[in-house]
Amino acid sequence: MEAIILAGGFGTRLRPFTFTRAKSLLPIINEPMIAHLIKTLPKKVDTVILAVNYRREQIEEYFCKHDFGKTIIVNEEPEPLGTGGAVKFADKHIVGSFFVLNADIICSLNLAEMLRFHEKKKAVATISLWPVENVSEFGVVDIRKDGTITKFVEKPKAEDAPSDLINAGAYLLEPQVLNYIEPGKLISMEKQIFPQIIQNTGRFFGYKFQGHWMDVGRISSYISVHKLLLEKQKKTFITGDQCTIQGILRQSCAGNRVSVGKNTTVESSVLFDEVTIGENVTLDHCVIGEHVSIGDGSVLRNVAVGDNERVQDGTVLDNVVVWNQPIPQGYPSKQIGNVIGE
Ligand code: GTP
């Protein structure tokens, strides 16, 4: 069985970290986001098709060095084709029912159970569903008791919402879905293809699950997912190999070869590999990129510091992105699409 992982987006909302790396390789608790996802795949999935474009070579290199016991196919789109276009572009590798998974979702969805549900319902398509409180910010589903989805309603007022369930970014599809997608075009699975499947087959189902779900699309959710996973592991902080920590880390995660000086407090923050933080520093809700140094006495709150940046002693920053290097050619100035519909 195959799983297509959508990992071709630019991840513009996670810049500056996506200026230098594929979003799916961003570390979460010191392991790339995409590794967390691959570990949740059922045994039955023996082939993973990576639908990639931006920073393809980094993803390829990662999978050359790390074995997950599955065949990995790197399927590079000539240009980003959207979620539908990327799935169609992978059709030569599909032989039966297949998963389509967003690379940027961290959740407790049990894909093997979702597969059993899909088979029992003889569904053409099954999508995972997650309940939210703020329906007016999302597309929600209209769903019958038996799990059939009859339509999507975009950003309804709370009183008009047919449910509180949103598309949670994991799909299980039959190959016939591929017939609905025109090849070589920028196509949204969610907006253009799913409504046709609902209308033409009546076998479009929703699979609700419980536990946790997080769309790791922004710096704030990137920090939140670390807090969530630390809590689940009952830890207040995590450090990688060869770290020298003289200060205090709270609800934070540090990569390999990180040093944190005396009287420094790191709170609700993520430090990538090879970060050096001086003495008497305060970091609160910050993400600090690889090879960054933060000078003594600095105070940073809600700050994202891109790879290889230097922050001078005594710097005070609030709610900014630090990036003083050129932006990579072709990197979009704003978000191209939005699958989950925040
Ligand atoms: P933003 O620019 O911040 O919205 O991030 P993004 O580019 O990752 O877009 P979004 O969060 O909407 O994408 C959800 C998932 O779909 C991510 O795992 C993306 O990598 C993936 N994705 C988005 N667009 C494409 C595409 O055109 N091709 C492929 N292969 N994957 C895509």
CSV table of C-alpha atoms and ligand atoms in Angstrom, one decimal:
chain,number,residue,atom,x,y,z
A,1,MET,CA,0.0,0.0,0.0
A,2,GLU,CA,1.2,3.5,-0.8
A,3,ALA,CA,1.2,6.8,1.2
A,4,ILE,CA,1.7,10.1,-0.5
A,5,ILE,CA,3.2,12.7,1.8
A,6,LEU,CA,2.6,16.3,0.6
A,7,ALA,CA,5.8,18.0,1.4
A,8,GLY,CA,6.3,20.4,-1.5
A,9,GLY,CA,5.1,23.7,0.0
A,10,PHE,CA,7.4,26.6,0.8
A,11,GLY,CA,6.2,27.0,4.3
A,12,THR,CA,6.1,30.7,4.1
A,13,ARG,CA,4.6,31.2,7.5
A,14,LEU,CA,7.6,29.5,9.0
A,15,ARG,CA,10.1,31.8,7.6
A,16,PRO,CA,13.0,32.5,8.3
A,17,PHE,CA,13.5,28.8,9.0
A,18,THR,CA,12.1,27.7,5.7
A,19,PHE,CA,14.5,30.1,3.8
A,20,THR,CA,17.1,27.6,4.5
A,21,ARG,CA,15.3,24.2,4.8
A,22,ALA,CA,12.3,22.3,3.7
A,23,LYS,CA,9.5,22.8,6.2
A,24,SER,CA,9.1,19.0,6.6
A,25,LEU,CA,12.7,18.8,7.9
A,26,LEU,CA,12.1,21.3,10.7
A,27,PRO,CA,13.0,19.6,13.9
A,28,ILE,CA,10.3,18.7,16.4
A,29,ILE,CA,11.7,17.4,19.6
A,30,ASN,CA,15.0,17.0,17.7
A,31,GLU,CA,13.6,14.9,14.9
A,32,PRO,CA,12.3,16.2,11.5
A,33,MET,CA,8.6,16.7,11.3
A,34,ILE,CA,8.3,14.2,8.5
A,35,ALA,CA,10.0,11.4,10.6
A,36,HIS,CA,7.2,11.8,13.2
A,37,LEU,CA,4.6,11.2,10.4
A,38,ILE,CA,6.3,8.3,8.8
A,39,LYS,CA,6.5,6.5,12.2
A,40,THR,CA,2.7,6.6,12.4
A,41,LEU,CA,2.2,4.8,9.1
A,42,PRO,CA,0.6,1.3,9.4
A,43,LYS,CA,2.7,-1.7,8.6
A,44,LYS,CA,0.6,-2.3,5.5
A,45,VAL,CA,2.1,0.9,4.0
A,46,ASP,CA,5.3,-0.3,2.4
A,47,THR,CA,5.8,2.6,-0.1
A,48,VAL,CA,6.0,6.2,0.8
A,49,ILE,CA,5.8,8.7,-2.1
A,50,LEU,CA,7.2,12.1,-1.1
A,51,ALA,CA,5.5,14.8,-3.2
A,52,VAL,CA,8.2,17.4,-3.2
A,53,ASN,CA,9.4,20.5,-5.0
A,54,TYR,CA,11.0,23.3,-2.8
A,55,ARG,CA,14.3,22.0,-1.3
A,56,ARG,CA,13.9,18.5,-2.8
A,57,GLU,CA,17.6,17.8,-2.5
A,58,GLN,CA,17.5,18.2,1.3
A,59,ILE,CA,14.7,15.8,1.7
A,60,GLU,CA,16.3,13.3,-0.6
A,61,GLU,CA,19.6,13.5,1.4
A,62,TYR,CA,17.8,13.0,4.7
A,63,PHE,CA,16.1,9.8,3.4
A,64,CYS,CA,19.4,8.5,1.9
A,65,LYS,CA,20.8,8.7,5.5
A,66,HIS,CA,17.8,7.4,7.4
A,67,ASP,CA,16.0,4.1,6.9
A,68,PHE,CA,12.4,3.7,7.9
A,69,GLY,CA,12.0,0.2,6.6
A,70,LYS,CA,9.8,1.3,3.7
A,71,THR,CA,10.5,2.1,0.0
A,72,ILE,CA,10.8,5.8,-0.3
A,73,ILE,CA,10.1,7.4,-3.7
A,74,VAL,CA,11.0,11.1,-4.1
A,75,ASN,CA,8.5,12.5,-6.6
A,76,GLU,CA,9.5,16.0,-7.6
A,77,GLU,CA,6.9,18.2,-9.3
A,78,PRO,CA,8.3,20.4,-12.0
A,79,GLU,CA,6.5,23.3,-10.1
A,80,PRO,CA,4.2,23.2,-7.1
A,81,LEU,CA,0.9,21.7,-8.4
A,82,GLY,CA,-1.2,22.1,-5.2
A,83,THR,CA,-2.4,19.2,-3.2
A,84,GLY,CA,-4.6,17.8,-6.0
A,85,GLY,CA,-2.0,18.3,-8.7
A,86,ALA,CA,0.7,16.7,-6.6
A,87,VAL,CA,-1.4,13.6,-6.0
A,88,LYS,CA,-2.2,13.2,-9.7
A,89,PHE,CA,1.5,13.6,-10.4
A,90,ALA,CA,2.2,10.6,-8.2
A,91,ASP,CA,-0.4,8.4,-10.0
A,92,LYS,CA,2.2,6.2,-11.7
A,93,HIS,CA,3.2,4.8,-8.3
A,94,ILE,CA,-0.4,4.0,-7.1
A,95,VAL,CA,-1.7,0.5,-7.3
A,96,GLY,CA,-4.6,0.4,-4.8
A,97,SER,CA,-6.1,2.3,-1.9
A,98,PHE,CA,-3.7,5.0,-0.8
A,99,PHE,CA,-3.1,7.6,2.0
A,100,VAL,CA,-2.5,11.2,1.3
A,101,LEU,CA,-1.0,13.0,4.3
A,102,ASN,CA,0.1,16.6,4.9
A,103,ALA,CA,3.6,16.6,6.2
A,104,ASP,CA,3.0,19.4,8.7
A,105,ILE,CA,0.4,17.8,11.0
A,106,ILE,CA,1.3,16.3,14.3
A,107,CYS,CA,-1.5,14.3,15.7
A,108,SER,CA,-2.7,11.1,17.5
A,109,LEU,CA,-4.7,9.8,14.5
A,110,ASN,CA,-4.4,6.0,14.2
A,111,LEU,CA,-4.1,5.4,10.5
A,112,ALA,CA,-4.6,1.6,10.8
A,113,GLU,CA,-8.0,2.2,12.4
A,114,MET,CA,-8.8,4.8,9.7
A,115,LEU,CA,-8.1,2.2,7.1
A,116,ARG,CA,-10.4,-0.4,8.8
A,117,PHE,CA,-13.1,2.3,8.9
A,118,HIS,CA,-12.6,3.1,5.2
A,119,GLU,CA,-12.8,-0.6,4.2
A,120,LYS,CA,-15.9,-1.2,6.3
A,121,LYS,CA,-17.7,1.7,4.7
A,122,LYS,CA,-16.5,0.8,1.2
A,123,ALA,CA,-15.6,4.4,0.9
A,124,VAL,CA,-14.3,6.1,-2.2
A,125,ALA,CA,-12.6,8.7,0.0
A,126,THR,CA,-12.2,9.0,3.8
A,127,ILE,CA,-10.9,12.1,5.4
A,128,SER,CA,-9.8,12.5,9.1
A,129,LEU,CA,-11.8,15.0,11.1
A,130,TRP,CA,-10.9,17.0,14.2
A,131,PRO,CA,-13.3,19.0,16.4
A,132,VAL,CA,-12.5,22.7,16.9
A,133,GLU,CA,-14.1,25.4,19.1
A,134,ASN,CA,-13.7,28.3,16.6
A,135,VAL,CA,-15.7,27.0,13.6
A,136,SER,CA,-15.8,30.5,12.0
A,137,GLU,CA,-12.1,30.3,11.1
A,138,PHE,CA,-12.2,26.9,9.3
A,139,GLY,CA,-14.1,24.9,6.7
A,140,VAL,CA,-16.3,22.5,8.6
A,141,VAL,CA,-18.1,19.4,7.3
A,142,ASP,CA,-21.8,18.6,7.1
A,143,ILE,CA,-21.8,15.0,8.2
A,144,ARG,CA,-24.5,12.3,8.6
A,145,LYS,CA,-24.7,9.9,11.6
A,146,ASP,CA,-23.2,7.1,9.5
A,147,GLY,CA,-20.1,9.2,8.7
A,148,THR,CA,-21.1,10.3,5.1
A,149,ILE,CA,-20.0,13.8,4.4
A,150,THR,CA,-22.5,15.8,2.3
A,151,LYS,CA,-20.7,19.1,2.0
A,152,PHE,CA,-18.0,21.4,3.2
A,153,VAL,CA,-19.1,24.8,4.6
A,154,GLU,CA,-16.3,27.5,4.6
A,155,LYS,CA,-15.9,29.6,7.7
A,156,PRO,CA,-19.5,29.4,9.0
A,157,LYS,CA,-20.9,31.6,11.8
A,158,ALA,CA,-21.1,29.5,14.9
A,159,GLU,CA,-24.9,29.4,14.9
A,160,ASP,CA,-25.0,28.2,11.2
A,161,ALA,CA,-22.2,25.6,11.4
A,162,PRO,CA,-23.4,22.1,10.5
A,163,SER,CA,-20.8,20.6,12.8
A,164,ASP,CA,-17.6,21.5,14.6
A,165,LEU,CA,-15.5,19.1,12.6
A,166,ILE,CA,-12.7,20.2,10.3
A,167,ASN,CA,-10.5,18.4,7.7
A,168,ALA,CA,-7.5,17.2,9.7
A,169,GLY,CA,-5.2,16.7,6.7
A,170,ALA,CA,-5.1,12.9,6.3
A,171,TYR,CA,-7.0,11.3,3.4
A,172,LEU,CA,-7.5,7.7,2.4
A,173,LEU,CA,-8.5,7.4,-1.3
A,174,GLU,CA,-9.4,4.8,-3.9
A,175,PRO,CA,-7.5,5.1,-7.2
A,176,GLN,CA,-10.7,6.2,-9.0
A,177,VAL,CA,-10.3,9.6,-7.3
A,178,LEU,CA,-7.3,10.2,-9.6
A,179,ASN,CA,-9.7,10.2,-12.6
A,180,TYR,CA,-11.1,13.5,-11.3
A,181,ILE,CA,-7.8,15.3,-11.4
A,182,GLU,CA,-6.5,16.9,-14.6
A,183,PRO,CA,-2.8,16.3,-14.9
A,184,GLY,CA,-0.1,19.0,-14.9
A,185,LYS,CA,-2.3,21.7,-13.3
A,186,LEU,CA,-2.3,23.6,-10.1
A,187,ILE,CA,-5.3,21.9,-8.3
A,188,SER,CA,-6.6,21.9,-4.8
A,189,MET,CA,-7.8,18.5,-3.6
A,190,GLU,CA,-9.9,20.1,-0.9
A,191,LYS,CA,-11.6,22.8,-2.9
A,192,GLN,CA,-11.8,21.3,-6.4
A,193,ILE,CA,-11.8,17.5,-6.1
A,194,PHE,CA,-13.5,16.6,-2.9
A,195,PRO,CA,-16.8,18.4,-3.7
A,196,GLN,CA,-16.9,16.3,-7.0
A,197,ILE,CA,-16.3,13.0,-5.1
A,198,ILE,CA,-19.1,13.9,-2.7
A,199,GLN,CA,-21.5,14.7,-5.5
A,200,ASN,CA,-20.7,11.9,-7.9
A,201,THR,CA,-20.1,9.0,-5.6
A,202,GLY,CA,-22.0,9.6,-2.3
A,203,ARG,CA,-19.2,7.6,-0.7
A,204,PHE,CA,-17.2,10.3,0.9
A,205,PHE,CA,-16.7,9.6,4.6
A,206,GLY,CA,-15.3,11.4,7.7
A,207,TYR,CA,-13.3,9.6,10.4
A,208,LYS,CA,-13.3,11.4,13.7
A,209,PHE,CA,-10.5,10.8,16.2
A,210,GLN,CA,-9.5,11.9,19.7
A,211,GLY,CA,-6.3,12.8,21.4
A,212,HIS,CA,-4.3,15.7,20.0
A,213,TRP,CA,-4.0,17.4,16.6
A,214,MET,CA,-1.8,20.3,15.6
A,215,ASP,CA,-1.2,22.0,12.3
A,216,VAL,CA,2.4,23.1,12.5
A,217,GLY,CA,2.0,26.0,10.1
A,218,ARG,CA,3.2,29.0,12.1
A,219,ILE,CA,5.9,29.9,14.6
A,220,SER,CA,3.4,29.9,17.4
A,221,SER,CA,2.1,26.4,16.6
A,222,TYR,CA,5.7,25.2,16.2
A,223,ILE,CA,6.4,26.3,19.8
A,224,SER,CA,3.0,24.9,21.0
A,225,VAL,CA,3.7,21.5,19.4
A,226,HIS,CA,6.9,21.3,21.4
A,227,LYS,CA,5.1,22.1,24.6
A,228,LEU,CA,2.4,19.5,23.9
A,229,LEU,CA,4.9,16.7,23.2
A,230,LEU,CA,7.1,17.7,26.2
A,231,GLU,CA,3.9,17.4,28.3
A,232,LYS,CA,3.1,14.0,26.8
A,233,GLN,CA,6.6,12.8,27.7
A,234,LYS,CA,6.3,14.4,31.1
A,235,LYS,CA,9.4,16.4,30.6
A,236,THR,CA,10.1,20.1,31.2
A,237,PHE,CA,12.9,20.2,28.7
A,238,ILE,CA,14.8,18.1,26.2
A,239,THR,CA,18.4,18.5,25.1
A,240,GLY,CA,20.3,16.7,22.3
A,241,ASP,CA,23.9,15.4,22.4
A,242,GLN,CA,26.9,17.3,23.7
A,243,CYS,CA,25.0,20.2,25.2
A,244,THR,CA,26.4,22.5,27.9
A,245,ILE,CA,23.5,23.9,29.8
A,246,GLN,CA,24.5,26.2,32.7
A,247,GLY,CA,21.2,28.2,32.7
A,248,ILE,CA,17.6,27.1,33.1
A,249,LEU,CA,15.5,25.5,30.3
A,250,ARG,CA,11.7,25.5,30.9
A,251,GLN,CA,9.2,23.9,28.5
A,252,SER,CA,11.9,24.2,25.9
A,253,CYS,CA,13.9,22.0,23.6
A,254,ALA,CA,17.6,22.2,22.6
A,255,GLY,CA,19.2,20.4,19.7
A,256,ASN,CA,22.8,18.9,19.6
A,257,ARG,CA,25.9,20.9,20.7
A,258,VAL,CA,23.9,23.7,22.2
A,259,SER,CA,25.4,25.9,24.9
A,260,VAL,CA,23.5,28.0,27.4
A,261,GLY,CA,25.4,30.3,29.7
A,262,LYS,CA,25.1,31.1,33.4
A,263,ASN,CA,22.0,33.0,34.7
A,264,THR,CA,20.2,32.5,31.4
A,265,THR,CA,16.6,31.5,31.3
A,266,VAL,CA,15.1,29.8,28.2
A,267,GLU,CA,11.3,29.5,28.4
A,268,SER,CA,8.9,28.0,25.9
A,269,SER,CA,11.5,28.1,23.2
A,270,VAL,CA,13.2,25.9,20.6
A,271,LEU,CA,16.9,26.0,20.0
A,272,PHE,CA,18.2,24.2,16.9
A,273,ASP,CA,21.6,22.5,16.7
A,274,GLU,CA,24.8,24.4,17.4
A,275,VAL,CA,23.2,27.4,19.1
A,276,THR,CA,25.2,29.4,21.6
A,277,ILE,CA,23.4,31.5,24.1
A,278,GLY,CA,25.5,33.8,26.4
A,279,GLU,CA,25.1,34.6,30.1
A,280,ASN,CA,22.3,36.6,31.7
A,281,VAL,CA,20.0,36.1,28.7
A,282,THR,CA,16.3,35.8,28.7
A,283,LEU,CA,14.5,33.9,25.9
A,284,ASP,CA,10.8,33.6,26.0
A,285,HIS,CA,8.7,32.0,23.2
A,286,CYS,CA,11.6,32.1,20.8
A,287,VAL,CA,12.8,29.8,18.0
A,288,ILE,CA,16.6,30.0,17.4
A,289,GLY,CA,18.0,28.6,14.2
A,290,GLU,CA,21.1,26.6,13.6
A,291,HIS,CA,24.6,28.1,14.3
A,292,VAL,CA,23.0,31.2,15.9
A,293,SER,CA,24.7,33.0,18.8
A,294,ILE,CA,22.9,35.3,21.2
A,295,GLY,CA,25.1,37.7,23.1
A,296,ASP,CA,25.3,38.2,26.9
A,297,GLY,CA,22.5,40.1,28.6
A,298,SER,CA,20.1,39.9,25.6
A,299,VAL,CA,16.3,39.7,26.2
A,300,LEU,CA,14.2,38.2,23.4
A,301,ARG,CA,10.5,37.6,23.5
A,302,ASN,CA,8.5,36.1,20.7
A,303,VAL,CA,11.5,36.2,18.4
A,304,ALA,CA,12.4,33.9,15.5
A,305,VAL,CA,16.1,34.1,14.7
A,306,GLY,CA,17.1,32.5,11.3
A,307,ASP,CA,20.1,30.2,10.8
A,308,ASN,CA,23.6,31.6,11.1
A,309,GLU,CA,22.5,35.0,12.6
A,310,ARG,CA,24.4,36.8,15.3
A,311,VAL,CA,22.6,38.7,18.0
A,312,GLN,CA,24.9,41.2,19.8
A,313,ASP,CA,25.3,41.5,23.5
A,314,GLY,CA,22.6,43.5,25.3
A,315,THR,CA,20.1,43.3,22.4
A,316,VAL,CA,16.4,43.6,23.4
A,317,LEU,CA,13.9,42.3,20.8
A,318,ASP,CA,10.1,41.8,21.0
A,319,ASN,CA,8.0,40.1,18.4
A,320,VAL,CA,10.3,40.2,15.4
A,321,VAL,CA,12.0,37.9,12.9
A,322,VAL,CA,15.7,38.2,12.7
A,323,TRP,CA,17.0,37.6,9.1
A,324,ASN,CA,19.8,39.7,7.6
A,325,GLN,CA,20.8,37.4,4.7
A,326,PRO,CA,19.4,37.3,1.2
A,327,ILE,CA,16.0,35.6,0.7
A,328,PRO,CA,16.5,32.6,-1.6
A,329,GLN,CA,15.6,33.2,-5.2
A,330,GLY,CA,12.1,32.1,-6.1
A,331,TYR,CA,10.9,32.1,-2.5
A,332,PRO,CA,7.4,33.6,-2.6
A,333,SER,CA,6.7,36.8,-0.7
A,334,LYS,CA,3.4,35.6,0.6
A,335,GLN,CA,1.6,32.3,1.2
A,336,ILE,CA,0.6,30.5,-2.0
A,337,GLY,CA,-2.2,28.3,-0.8
A,338,ASN,CA,-3.8,27.1,2.4
A,339,VAL,CA,-5.0,23.5,2.6
A,340,ILE,CA,-6.5,23.4,6.1
A,341,GLY,CA,-8.2,26.8,5.7
A,342,GLU,CA,-7.1,28.7,8.7
B,1,GTP,P1,2.6,28.2,4.0
B,1,GTP,O1,3.3,28.8,2.8
B,1,GTP,O2,3.1,28.7,5.3
B,1,GTP,O3,1.1,28.1,3.9
B,1,GTP,O4,3.0,26.6,4.1
B,1,GTP,P2,2.9,25.4,3.0
B,1,GTP,O5,3.6,25.8,1.7
B,1,GTP,O6,3.5,24.2,3.6
B,1,GTP,O7,1.4,25.3,2.7
B,1,GTP,P3,0.3,24.5,3.5
B,1,GTP,O8,0.6,24.6,5.0
B,1,GTP,O9,-1.0,25.0,3.1
B,1,GTP,O10,0.5,23.0,3.0
B,1,GTP,C1,0.1,21.9,3.7
B,1,GTP,C2,0.9,20.7,3.3
B,1,GTP,O11,0.8,20.5,1.9
B,1,GTP,C3,2.4,20.9,3.6
B,1,GTP,O12,2.9,19.7,4.0
B,1,GTP,C4,3.0,21.3,2.2
B,1,GTP,O13,4.3,20.9,2.1
B,1,GTP,C5,2.1,20.6,1.2
B,1,GTP,N1,1.9,21.3,0.0
B,1,GTP,C6,1.4,22.6,-0.2
B,1,GTP,N2,1.4,22.9,-1.5
B,1,GTP,C7,2.0,21.9,-2.1
B,1,GTP,C8,2.3,21.7,-3.5
B,1,GTP,O14,2.0,22.5,-4.4
B,1,GTP,N3,2.9,20.5,-3.8
B,1,GTP,C9,3.2,19.6,-2.9
B,1,GTP,N4,3.9,18.5,-3.3
B,1,GTP,N5,2.9,19.8,-1.6
B,1,GTP,C10,2.3,20.9,-1.2
